Amino acid sequence: MTSAENKPSGRIDVRYVAHLARMHLADDEIARLQPQLEQIVGYVRQLNELNVEGIEPTAHAIPVQNVFRADEVRECLDHDAAMKNAPLAREGQFIVPKIIE
Amino acid sequence: MANLNQLTVAEAAEKLAKRACSSEDIVRAVLSSIEKTDKQVGAYLTVDAESALAQARAADTARTKGENKPLLGVPIGMKDLLNVKRQPCTCASKILNGYVAPYDATVVAKLRAAGAVLLGRLNMDEFAMGGSTENSAYQPTRNPWDLSRVPGGSSGGSAAAVAADEALATLGSDTGGSIRQPAGFCGCVGLKPTYGRVSRYGLTAFASSLDQIGPLTKTVRDSALLLGAISGRDEMDSTSLDVPVPDYVAQLGGDLKGLRLGLPREYFIEGLDAEVEQSVRVAVAKCRELGAEIVEISLPHSKYAVAVYYIIATAEASANLARFDGVRYGLRVDGEDPLDQYGKTRAAGFGQEVKRRIILGTYVLSSGYHDAYYLRAQKVRTLIRRDFEAAFKQCDAILTPVAPTAAYKFGEKLADPLKMYLGDIFTIPVNLAGICGVSVPCGFTSEKLPVGLQVIGPALGENVILKIGHAYEQATPWHKEKPEISG
């Protein structure tokens, strides 16, 4: 396991993380975010004080498991209504930049 | 006599049932109060007066035909992240500028079914991220008690509108305190129901394992009334609980004899404002006077809650907000290829706090860090849940302050995100544990700023906390006080 607490600098590569998040950031934004994020991550590292060996993680606070319903066709959002907010659409389809030449 | 916009939901419903006034009269009174006051308060992002009046007239017609639904003709305002068909839903973000909801959220459908008139969209922190409503991409909302101060957040518009009598009641959402804290700052009643009590279908998701919708109201009775109207199992939200909805209003009344109320020693700490602490301590004494037994309890992992929250909530947010990519709805900034388009769209559409949280959430989920941050936070979340399970073996409900301070000035915490996050220290644990809490007015500071008392209950313990809140409210004068701006 690569664990963050073993990384001495705690430096976050904000540009790389922004790439993972599919969000362009300007240089001044990165400069502003860098110390803020490192301060917050420094703060959340206090969780390392606790021994969590053998503790089950909580993903959800309530004991609901998979919920199924009968696979029946029901009324749903009309195609045109669903497309209405599209920034660019043609013939009922979303337009995106070309992916394949 | 009070103006019609000053009525509570219960009073309005009674007047309407007796035909002492029409829904149109009430809606007109609310609209004129918005007209008069909202230039200063800024609670509403949009008000569709024509639609509200049309709904009101339809309600009045239905009543003359003998219909008598519980909320028939009562106007309710919506936080701008709840989808109301044919109304905008921007989440106070530029990325959803111009978006028009194609469907009703389940809470909206339920309010319609109960006869309510849907009135206006209320300001908030962008995507519900923040505690002051300063993160709205559109406008500030001012605290009706002191216009130089924030209304709290993220449901700041929902709280300010109720406090300024620009609404009878509103709905908000609460992921880490976003209903209870603004209710506390603005002197109204704010309820965060148990996770799963209310369907989240049609609520724009921030952190799906923490989000709940709840009412902001002038009284505890109204809170009970609205909770009953919006609760229940919904096929459209698989996390909604299949548990019967009790008559919350019928269970109000009586004193607090036989109830044990816990005071967590970890909540009366350094950083808690002296006047806030004093008001809460006096409120605790009042509850004892009303017959409750007060016991000291311990929630030993409380100090870790903010750290756990800012890992889990941002992780979930980074996934939920991935949908805003400029393809299907909202803002689109053209790029050379799809990746460039996503990057540019999200750069232009999201504000600073949203970007900060998306980056943090992406980081804690990224390869090599997932176990150290996200998984560890989920395990500590278990410890926090267990703290409450143990506490509720010793008491029926828990009394705490809502927030460490009363409402602060604009800009005071903006430069220091961590300081802003620590303002949620008393409300966050309730979301992490999936239990319920209500904020009830419990006094004022020397500067006449409202202070809130939080009553925390176990899972599905809404009837208990509402009963306690109601008994306390009825024994104190706080809920009757109004800011000067209201009228």
Coordinates of C-alpha atoms in Angstrom, one line a residue:
Chain A
M1 CA 0.0 0.0 0.0
T2 CA 1.3 3.4 -0.9
S3 CA 0.4 5.5 2.0
A4 CA 0.3 9.3 2.0
E5 CA 1.7 9.6 5.5
N6 CA 4.9 8.1 4.2
K7 CA 5.4 10.8 1.7
P8 CA 7.4 13.4 3.7
S9 CA 6.7 16.5 1.6
G10 CA 2.9 16.2 1.3
R11 CA 3.2 18.2 -1.9
I12 CA 0.1 17.8 -4.1
D13 CA 0.6 17.9 -7.8
V14 CA -2.4 20.1 -8.4
R15 CA -1.9 20.2 -12.2
Y16 CA -1.9 16.4 -12.4
V17 CA -5.0 16.2 -10.1
A18 CA -6.8 18.9 -12.2
H19 CA -6.1 16.7 -15.3
L20 CA -7.7 13.7 -13.5
A21 CA -10.7 15.9 -12.7
R22 CA -10.9 17.1 -16.4
M23 CA -10.7 20.7 -15.3
H24 CA -8.2 23.2 -16.7
L25 CA -6.7 25.5 -14.1
A26 CA -4.9 28.7 -14.7
D27 CA -1.4 29.2 -13.2
D28 CA -2.7 31.7 -10.7
E29 CA -5.4 29.4 -9.6
I30 CA -2.9 26.6 -9.0
A31 CA -0.7 29.0 -7.1
R32 CA -3.7 29.9 -4.9
L33 CA -5.0 26.4 -4.5
Q34 CA -1.7 24.7 -3.7
P35 CA -1.1 26.1 -0.1
Q36 CA -4.9 25.8 0.7
L37 CA -5.1 22.2 -0.3
E38 CA -1.9 21.3 1.5
Q39 CA -3.2 23.0 4.6
I40 CA -6.5 21.0 4.4
V41 CA -4.7 17.7 3.7
G42 CA -2.4 18.5 6.6
Y43 CA -5.4 18.9 8.8
V44 CA -7.1 15.7 7.7
R45 CA -3.9 13.8 8.4
Q46 CA -4.9 13.9 12.1
L47 CA -6.9 10.8 11.2
N48 CA -3.6 8.9 11.3
E49 CA -3.6 9.2 15.1
L50 CA -6.4 6.6 15.3
N51 CA -6.0 2.9 15.1
V52 CA -8.6 1.7 12.6
E53 CA -7.3 -1.9 12.4
G54 CA -10.3 -4.2 12.0
I55 CA -12.9 -1.4 11.7
E56 CA -15.4 -1.8 8.9
P57 CA -15.7 1.2 6.6
T58 CA -19.0 3.0 6.5
A59 CA -20.0 3.8 2.9
H60 CA -23.6 4.4 3.8
A61 CA -25.1 5.2 7.2
I62 CA -28.2 3.0 6.7
P63 CA -28.4 -0.7 6.3
V64 CA -30.1 -0.8 2.8
Q65 CA -28.7 -3.3 0.4
N66 CA -29.4 -3.6 -3.3
V67 CA -32.9 -2.6 -4.2
F68 CA -34.6 -4.1 -7.2
R69 CA -37.9 -3.7 -9.0
A70 CA -39.6 -5.6 -11.7
D71 CA -38.0 -5.0 -15.1
E72 CA -41.1 -3.4 -16.7
V73 CA -41.3 -0.6 -19.2
R74 CA -42.7 2.5 -17.5
E75 CA -43.3 6.0 -18.4
C76 CA -40.1 8.0 -18.5
L77 CA -38.8 11.4 -19.5
D78 CA -39.7 12.1 -23.1
H79 CA -36.7 12.2 -25.5
D80 CA -37.3 15.7 -26.6
A81 CA -37.6 17.0 -23.0
A82 CA -34.4 15.3 -22.1
M83 CA -32.6 16.9 -25.0
K84 CA -34.0 20.4 -24.4
N85 CA -31.1 21.6 -22.2
A86 CA -28.4 20.4 -24.7
P87 CA -26.0 23.1 -25.7
L88 CA -25.7 21.6 -29.2
A89 CA -28.0 18.9 -30.6
R90 CA -29.1 17.6 -34.0
E91 CA -31.7 15.0 -34.9
G92 CA -32.1 14.0 -31.2
Q93 CA -28.5 13.6 -30.6
F94 CA -25.8 15.5 -28.6
I95 CA -23.1 17.1 -30.7
V96 CA -19.5 16.6 -29.4
P97 CA -16.1 17.5 -30.9
K98 CA -14.8 14.9 -33.4
I99 CA -13.1 12.0 -31.7
I100 CA -12.1 9.8 -34.7
E101 CA -10.6 11.2 -37.9
Chain B
M1 CA -53.0 41.3 13.0
A2 CA -50.0 39.9 11.3
N3 CA -49.6 40.5 7.5
L4 CA -50.4 37.4 5.5
N5 CA -46.7 36.9 4.6
Q6 CA -45.9 36.7 8.3
L7 CA -48.1 33.7 8.8
T8 CA -46.8 30.3 9.7
V9 CA -47.7 27.3 7.5
A10 CA -50.1 26.0 10.2
E11 CA -51.8 29.4 10.5
A12 CA -52.1 29.8 6.8
A13 CA -53.6 26.4 6.4
E14 CA -56.1 27.2 9.1
K15 CA -57.1 30.5 7.6
L16 CA -57.5 29.0 4.2
A17 CA -59.6 26.1 5.5
K18 CA -61.9 28.6 7.3
R19 CA -61.9 30.7 4.1
A20 CA -60.7 33.7 6.1
C21 CA -58.4 34.5 3.1
S22 CA -57.5 33.1 -0.2
S23 CA -54.3 31.5 -1.4
E24 CA -54.1 34.4 -3.9
D25 CA -54.2 36.8 -1.0
I26 CA -51.3 35.0 0.7
V27 CA -49.2 34.7 -2.4
R28 CA -49.7 38.4 -3.2
A29 CA -48.6 39.3 0.3
V30 CA -45.5 37.2 -0.1
L31 CA -44.8 38.6 -3.5
S32 CA -45.1 42.1 -2.2
S33 CA -42.9 41.4 0.7
I34 CA -40.3 40.0 -1.7
E35 CA -40.7 43.1 -3.9
K36 CA -40.2 45.4 -0.8
T37 CA -37.4 43.5 1.0
D38 CA -35.5 41.3 -1.3
K39 CA -33.5 44.1 -2.9
Q40 CA -31.7 44.2 0.5
V41 CA -31.8 40.6 1.5
G42 CA -31.2 38.9 -1.8
A43 CA -32.7 35.6 -0.8
Y44 CA -34.3 34.8 -4.2
L45 CA -32.5 34.0 -7.4
T46 CA -35.7 33.9 -9.4
V47 CA -39.4 34.5 -8.6
D48 CA -42.0 33.3 -11.1
A49 CA -44.9 35.5 -9.9
E50 CA -47.2 34.6 -12.7
S51 CA -46.8 30.9 -12.1
A52 CA -47.2 31.3 -8.4
L53 CA -50.4 33.3 -8.8
A54 CA -51.8 30.8 -11.3
Q55 CA -51.1 28.0 -8.9
A56 CA -52.7 30.0 -6.1
R57 CA -55.9 30.6 -8.2
A58 CA -56.0 26.9 -9.0
A59 CA -55.8 26.1 -5.3
D60 CA -58.6 28.6 -4.5
T61 CA -60.8 27.1 -7.3
A62 CA -60.1 23.6 -6.0
R63 CA -61.1 24.7 -2.5
T64 CA -64.4 26.1 -3.7
K65 CA -65.0 22.6 -5.2
G66 CA -64.6 21.1 -1.7
E67 CA -60.9 20.0 -1.9
N68 CA -59.1 20.3 1.4
K69 CA -55.6 19.0 1.2
P70 CA -53.2 19.8 4.1
L71 CA -51.1 22.4 2.3
L72 CA -53.7 23.5 -0.3
G73 CA -52.8 27.1 -1.4
V74 CA -49.7 27.4 0.9
P75 CA -46.7 28.9 -0.9
I76 CA -43.3 27.2 -0.3
G77 CA -39.9 28.4 -1.6
M78 CA -37.3 26.0 -3.0
K79 CA -33.5 26.0 -2.7
D80 CA -32.1 26.3 -6.2
L81 CA -30.8 22.7 -6.3
L82 CA -34.3 21.1 -6.2
N83 CA -35.8 20.4 -9.6
V84 CA -39.2 22.0 -10.3
K85 CA -40.5 21.2 -13.7
R86 CA -40.3 24.2 -16.1
Q87 CA -38.4 26.3 -13.6
P88 CA -34.6 27.1 -13.7
C89 CA -32.4 25.1 -11.5
T90 CA -28.9 26.6 -11.4
C91 CA -27.5 25.4 -8.0
A92 CA -26.2 29.0 -7.9
S93 CA -23.6 28.0 -10.5
K94 CA -22.7 29.5 -13.8
I95 CA -22.3 26.0 -15.2
L96 CA -26.1 25.6 -15.0
N97 CA -27.0 29.1 -16.2
G98 CA -30.1 28.7 -18.4
Y99 CA -30.9 25.2 -17.3
V100 CA -34.6 24.5 -17.1
A101 CA -35.7 21.4 -15.1
P102 CA -37.5 18.8 -17.2
Y103 CA -39.1 17.1 -14.2
D104 CA -40.2 17.5 -10.6
A105 CA -38.1 16.3 -7.7
T106 CA -40.0 13.8 -5.5
V107 CA -40.3 16.4 -2.7
V108 CA -41.8 18.8 -5.2
A109 CA -44.2 16.3 -6.5
K110 CA -45.2 15.5 -2.9
L111 CA -45.7 19.2 -2.1
R112 CA -47.8 19.6 -5.2
A113 CA -49.9 16.6 -4.3
A114 CA -50.5 18.2 -0.8
G115 CA -51.7 21.3 -2.6
A116 CA -48.7 23.6 -2.1
V117 CA -47.9 26.6 -4.3
L118 CA -44.3 26.5 -5.5
L119 CA -42.8 29.9 -5.3
G120 CA -39.3 31.0 -6.3
R121 CA -35.8 29.7 -6.3
L122 CA -33.6 30.5 -3.3
N123 CA -29.9 31.4 -3.3
M124 CA -27.3 29.1 -1.9
D125 CA -23.6 28.4 -2.0
E126 CA -22.7 27.0 -5.4
F127 CA -23.7 23.3 -5.5
A128 CA -24.3 23.6 -1.7
M129 CA -20.6 23.9 -1.0
G130 CA -20.1 26.5 1.7
G131 CA -21.4 27.9 5.0
S132 CA -22.2 31.5 4.2
T133 CA -23.9 31.6 0.7
E134 CA -20.9 33.8 -0.3
N135 CA -20.0 31.1 -2.9
S136 CA -23.1 31.8 -5.0
A137 CA -22.1 32.7 -8.5
Y138 CA -25.0 35.2 -8.7
Q139 CA -25.4 37.3 -5.7
P140 CA -24.8 37.6 -1.9
T141 CA -27.7 37.0 0.5
R142 CA -27.7 39.1 3.6
N143 CA -28.8 38.1 7.1
P144 CA -32.1 39.8 7.8
W145 CA -31.0 40.5 11.4
D146 CA -27.9 42.4 10.3
L147 CA -27.4 43.1 6.6
S148 CA -23.6 43.3 7.1
R149 CA -23.5 39.7 8.0
V150 CA -23.9 36.4 6.2
P151 CA -27.1 34.3 6.5
G152 CA -25.1 31.1 6.9
G153 CA -25.2 28.4 4.3
S154 CA -25.4 26.6 2.1
S155 CA -29.2 27.1 2.3
G156 CA -28.7 30.8 3.1
G157 CA -31.5 32.0 0.8
S158 CA -34.0 29.5 2.2
A159 CA -33.2 30.6 5.8
A160 CA -33.1 34.4 5.1
A161 CA -36.4 34.3 3.2
V162 CA -38.2 32.6 6.1
A163 CA -36.6 35.0 8.7
A164 CA -37.5 38.1 6.6
D165 CA -41.1 36.8 6.0
E166 CA -40.4 36.6 2.3
A167 CA -41.7 33.1 2.5
L168 CA -43.9 31.1 4.9
A169 CA -41.5 28.1 4.7
T170 CA -38.9 26.8 2.4
L171 CA -37.0 23.6 1.6
G172 CA -33.2 23.3 1.8
S173 CA -30.7 20.5 1.7
D174 CA -28.2 19.5 4.4
T175 CA -24.9 17.6 3.7
G176 CA -22.9 18.9 6.7
G177 CA -25.2 21.4 8.3
S178 CA -26.5 23.4 5.4
I179 CA -30.1 23.5 6.8
R180 CA -29.4 23.7 10.5
Q181 CA -26.6 26.3 10.5
P182 CA -28.3 29.0 8.3
A183 CA -31.5 28.3 10.3
G184 CA -29.4 29.1 13.5
F185 CA -27.9 32.2 11.9
C186 CA -31.3 33.5 10.8
G187 CA -33.3 32.5 13.8
C188 CA -35.6 30.0 12.2
V189 CA -36.2 26.2 12.6
G190 CA -34.2 23.9 10.3
L191 CA -34.6 20.2 10.2
K192 CA -32.1 17.6 8.8
P193 CA -34.0 14.4 8.6
T194 CA -32.5 10.9 9.0
Y195 CA -30.7 9.7 5.9
G196 CA -33.3 8.0 3.8
R197 CA -36.3 9.6 5.4
V198 CA -36.8 11.9 2.5
S199 CA -36.3 10.9 -1.2
R200 CA -33.3 12.7 -2.9
Y201 CA -34.7 12.2 -6.4
G202 CA -34.5 15.5 -8.2
L203 CA -32.0 17.0 -5.7
T204 CA -28.8 17.9 -7.5
A205 CA -26.3 15.6 -5.8
F206 CA -23.4 17.0 -3.8
A207 CA -22.4 14.0 -1.5
S208 CA -24.8 11.2 -2.0
S209 CA -24.2 9.4 1.2
L210 CA -24.7 12.5 3.3
D211 CA -27.3 14.7 1.5
Q212 CA -30.8 15.1 2.9
I213 CA -33.6 17.5 2.0
G214 CA -35.5 19.2 4.9
P215 CA -37.7 22.2 5.8
L216 CA -36.8 25.7 7.1
T217 CA -39.7 27.1 9.0
K218 CA -40.9 29.7 11.5
T219 CA -42.0 27.1 14.1
V220 CA -41.3 23.5 15.0
R221 CA -45.0 22.7 14.3
D222 CA -44.4 23.8 10.7
S223 CA -41.3 21.7 10.5
A224 CA -43.3 18.6 11.6
L225 CA -46.0 19.5 9.1
L226 CA -43.6 19.7 6.2
L227 CA -41.6 16.7 7.2
G228 CA -44.8 14.6 7.1
A229 CA -45.6 16.0 3.6
I230 CA -42.2 15.2 2.0
S231 CA -41.1 11.9 3.8
G232 CA -41.5 8.4 2.7
R233 CA -40.3 5.6 0.5
D234 CA -39.8 6.5 -3.2
E235 CA -39.0 4.1 -6.0
M236 CA -36.9 6.7 -7.6
D237 CA -34.4 6.8 -4.7
S238 CA -33.2 3.4 -3.7
T239 CA -31.8 4.8 -0.5
S240 CA -35.1 6.1 0.7
L241 CA -36.4 4.1 3.7
D242 CA -39.4 1.8 3.5
V243 CA -40.7 2.9 6.9
P244 CA -44.1 4.3 7.6
V245 CA -44.4 8.1 8.1
P246 CA -45.9 8.9 11.4
D247 CA -48.1 11.9 12.0
Y248 CA -45.3 14.2 13.3
V249 CA -47.7 17.0 14.2
A250 CA -50.0 14.8 16.3
Q251 CA -47.0 13.8 18.4
L252 CA -46.2 17.4 19.5
G253 CA -47.3 18.7 22.8
G254 CA -46.7 18.0 26.5
D255 CA -43.6 18.5 28.6
L256 CA -40.3 16.7 28.7
K257 CA -40.9 14.5 31.7
G258 CA -39.3 11.1 31.3
L259 CA -36.9 12.2 28.6
R260 CA -33.1 12.0 29.1
L261 CA -31.1 14.6 27.2
G262 CA -27.4 14.2 26.7
L263 CA -24.8 17.0 26.8
P264 CA -21.7 15.9 24.9
R265 CA -18.6 17.2 26.8
E266 CA -16.7 17.4 23.5
Y267 CA -19.1 20.0 22.1
F268 CA -18.4 22.6 24.8
I269 CA -14.9 23.4 23.7
E270 CA -12.4 26.1 23.0
G271 CA -13.5 28.2 20.1
L272 CA -17.1 28.1 21.2
D273 CA -18.3 31.7 21.5
A274 CA -19.0 32.7 25.1
E275 CA -22.4 34.2 24.3
V276 CA -23.4 31.2 22.2
E277 CA -22.4 28.9 25.0
Q278 CA -24.4 30.9 27.5
S279 CA -27.6 30.8 25.4
V280 CA -27.3 27.1 24.9
R281 CA -26.6 26.5 28.6
V282 CA -29.7 28.5 29.6
A283 CA -31.7 26.5 27.0
V284 CA -30.5 23.3 28.6
A285 CA -31.6 24.6 32.0
K286 CA -35.0 25.4 30.5
C287 CA -35.3 21.8 29.2
R288 CA -34.5 20.6 32.7
E289 CA -37.2 22.9 34.1
L290 CA -39.6 21.3 31.6
G291 CA -39.0 17.9 33.1
A292 CA -36.1 16.5 31.2
E293 CA -33.2 14.8 32.9
I294 CA -29.9 16.1 31.7
V295 CA -27.0 13.7 31.5
E296 CA -23.4 14.3 30.5
I297 CA -22.3 12.0 27.6
S298 CA -19.2 11.6 25.6
L299 CA -18.8 11.4 21.8
P300 CA -15.1 10.8 21.8
H301 CA -14.4 10.9 18.1
S302 CA -16.1 14.3 17.5
K303 CA -12.8 16.1 16.9
Y304 CA -12.2 13.9 13.8
A305 CA -15.6 14.6 12.2
V306 CA -14.5 17.6 10.1
A307 CA -11.5 15.8 8.7
V308 CA -13.6 12.7 7.8
Y309 CA -16.3 14.9 6.2
Y310 CA -13.9 16.8 4.0
I311 CA -12.5 13.6 2.6
I312 CA -15.8 11.8 2.1
A313 CA -17.9 14.7 1.0
T314 CA -15.3 16.0 -1.5
A315 CA -14.7 12.5 -2.9
E316 CA -18.4 12.0 -3.5
A317 CA -18.7 15.5 -4.9
S318 CA -15.8 14.9 -7.4
A319 CA -17.7 11.9 -8.8
N320 CA -21.1 13.6 -8.8
L321 CA -19.9 16.8 -10.4
A322 CA -18.2 14.8 -13.2
R323 CA -21.6 15.0 -15.0
F324 CA -21.0 18.7 -15.7
D325 CA -19.0 18.4 -18.9
G326 CA -20.8 20.7 -21.4
V327 CA -22.3 17.8 -23.4
R328 CA -25.9 17.2 -22.2
Y329 CA -26.8 20.4 -20.4
G330 CA -25.5 23.7 -19.0
L331 CA -22.5 25.7 -20.1
R332 CA -20.3 24.5 -23.0
V333 CA -17.0 26.1 -23.9
D334 CA -15.8 24.6 -27.2
G335 CA -12.4 22.8 -27.3
E336 CA -10.3 21.1 -29.8
D337 CA -11.3 17.6 -28.6
P338 CA -13.7 16.3 -25.9
L339 CA -11.1 16.4 -23.2
D340 CA -10.3 20.0 -24.0
Q341 CA -14.0 20.8 -24.1
Y342 CA -14.5 19.3 -20.6
G343 CA -11.5 21.1 -19.2
K344 CA -12.5 24.5 -20.6
T345 CA -16.2 24.1 -19.7
R346 CA -15.4 23.2 -16.1
A347 CA -12.8 25.9 -15.7
A348 CA -15.2 28.5 -16.8
G349 CA -18.3 27.1 -15.1
F350 CA -17.3 26.3 -11.6
G351 CA -16.4 28.8 -8.9
Q352 CA -13.3 28.7 -6.6
E353 CA -14.8 26.6 -3.7
V354 CA -16.3 24.0 -6.1
K355 CA -12.9 23.7 -7.9
R356 CA -11.1 23.4 -4.5
R357 CA -13.4 20.6 -3.5
I358 CA -13.3 18.8 -6.8
I359 CA -9.5 18.8 -6.7
L360 CA -9.4 17.7 -3.1
G361 CA -12.0 14.9 -3.7
T362 CA -10.1 13.7 -6.8
Y363 CA -6.9 13.7 -4.9
V364 CA -8.1 11.6 -2.0
L365 CA -9.6 9.1 -4.5
S366 CA -6.5 9.0 -6.7
S367 CA -4.3 6.0 -7.1
G368 CA -1.9 5.6 -4.1
Y369 CA -4.0 7.9 -1.8
H370 CA -7.3 6.1 -1.8
D371 CA -6.6 3.8 1.2
A372 CA -4.7 6.4 3.2
Y373 CA -7.4 9.0 2.9
Y374 CA -10.8 7.8 1.7
L375 CA -10.8 4.3 3.2
R376 CA -9.4 5.5 6.5
A377 CA -12.0 8.3 6.6
Q378 CA -14.8 5.7 6.0
K379 CA -13.4 3.7 8.9
V380 CA -13.4 6.7 11.2
R381 CA -16.9 7.4 10.0
T382 CA -17.8 4.0 11.6
L383 CA -16.3 5.1 14.9
I384 CA -18.3 8.3 14.8
R385 CA -21.5 6.3 14.1
R386 CA -20.7 4.0 17.1
D387 CA -20.2 7.0 19.4
F388 CA -23.8 8.0 18.7
E389 CA -25.1 4.5 19.0
A390 CA -23.5 4.3 22.5
A391 CA -24.7 7.7 23.4
F392 CA -28.3 6.9 22.5
K393 CA -28.2 4.0 25.0
Q394 CA -27.8 6.7 27.7
C395 CA -30.2 9.3 26.4
D396 CA -33.2 10.0 24.1
A397 CA -31.7 13.0 22.4
I398 CA -28.6 15.2 22.5
L399 CA -28.4 19.0 23.0
T400 CA -25.6 21.0 21.4
P401 CA -25.0 24.4 19.9
V402 CA -25.7 24.6 16.1
A403 CA -22.5 26.5 15.3
P404 CA -19.5 27.8 17.3
T405 CA -20.4 31.4 16.6
A406 CA -23.4 33.6 15.6
A407 CA -23.5 35.0 12.0
Y408 CA -20.3 36.6 10.9
K409 CA -19.4 39.5 8.6
F410 CA -19.0 39.1 4.8
G411 CA -15.5 38.1 3.8
E412 CA -14.5 37.2 7.3
K413 CA -13.7 33.5 6.5
L414 CA -13.5 33.5 2.7
A415 CA -9.7 33.7 2.6
D416 CA -9.2 30.7 4.9
P417 CA -11.2 27.7 3.7
L418 CA -10.2 25.5 6.7
K419 CA -11.6 28.1 9.2
M420 CA -14.8 28.1 7.2
Y421 CA -14.9 24.3 7.3
L422 CA -14.5 24.2 11.1
G423 CA -17.7 26.2 11.4
D424 CA -19.5 23.0 10.7
I425 CA -18.0 21.1 13.6
F426 CA -21.3 20.6 15.5
T427 CA -23.5 19.7 12.5
I428 CA -21.2 17.4 10.4
P429 CA -21.3 14.4 12.8
V430 CA -25.1 14.1 12.4
N431 CA -24.7 13.6 8.6
L432 CA -21.8 11.2 9.0
A433 CA -23.9 9.1 11.4
G434 CA -27.0 9.4 9.1
I435 CA -29.2 10.5 12.1
C436 CA -31.4 13.5 12.5
G437 CA -31.1 17.0 14.0
V438 CA -33.1 20.2 14.3
S439 CA -32.0 23.7 14.9
V440 CA -34.3 25.8 17.1
P441 CA -33.9 29.5 18.1
C442 CA -32.5 29.8 21.7
G443 CA -31.8 33.4 22.1
F444 CA -29.7 36.3 20.9
T445 CA -26.2 37.7 21.3
S446 CA -25.6 41.2 22.7
E447 CA -25.5 42.3 19.1
K448 CA -29.0 40.9 18.6
L449 CA -27.9 38.0 16.4
P450 CA -29.9 34.7 16.7
V451 CA -28.4 31.7 18.4
G452 CA -29.5 28.1 17.6
L453 CA -29.9 25.1 19.8
Q454 CA -29.4 21.8 18.0
V455 CA -31.4 18.8 19.1
I456 CA -29.9 15.6 17.8
G457 CA -31.9 12.3 17.7
P458 CA -31.2 8.7 16.7
A459 CA -32.1 7.3 13.2
L460 CA -35.8 8.0 12.6
G461 CA -36.1 9.9 15.9
E462 CA -37.6 12.9 14.3
N463 CA -40.8 12.6 16.4
V464 CA -38.6 12.9 19.6
I465 CA -36.5 15.9 18.5
L466 CA -39.5 17.7 17.2
K467 CA -41.4 17.1 20.5
I468 CA -38.4 18.4 22.4
G469 CA -37.9 21.4 20.1
H470 CA -41.6 22.2 20.3
A471 CA -41.8 22.1 24.1
Y472 CA -38.7 24.3 24.3
E473 CA -40.0 26.7 21.7
Q474 CA -43.4 27.1 23.4
A475 CA -41.7 27.8 26.7
T476 CA -39.5 30.6 25.3
P477 CA -40.1 33.8 23.4
W478 CA -37.4 33.5 20.7
H479 CA -39.5 32.3 17.8
K480 CA -41.8 35.3 18.1
E481 CA -39.1 37.8 17.6
K482 CA -38.7 39.3 14.1
P483 CA -36.0 41.3 12.4
E484 CA -36.8 44.9 11.8
I485 CA -36.7 44.3 8.0
S486 CA -39.7 42.0 8.2
G487 CA -43.2 43.4 7.8

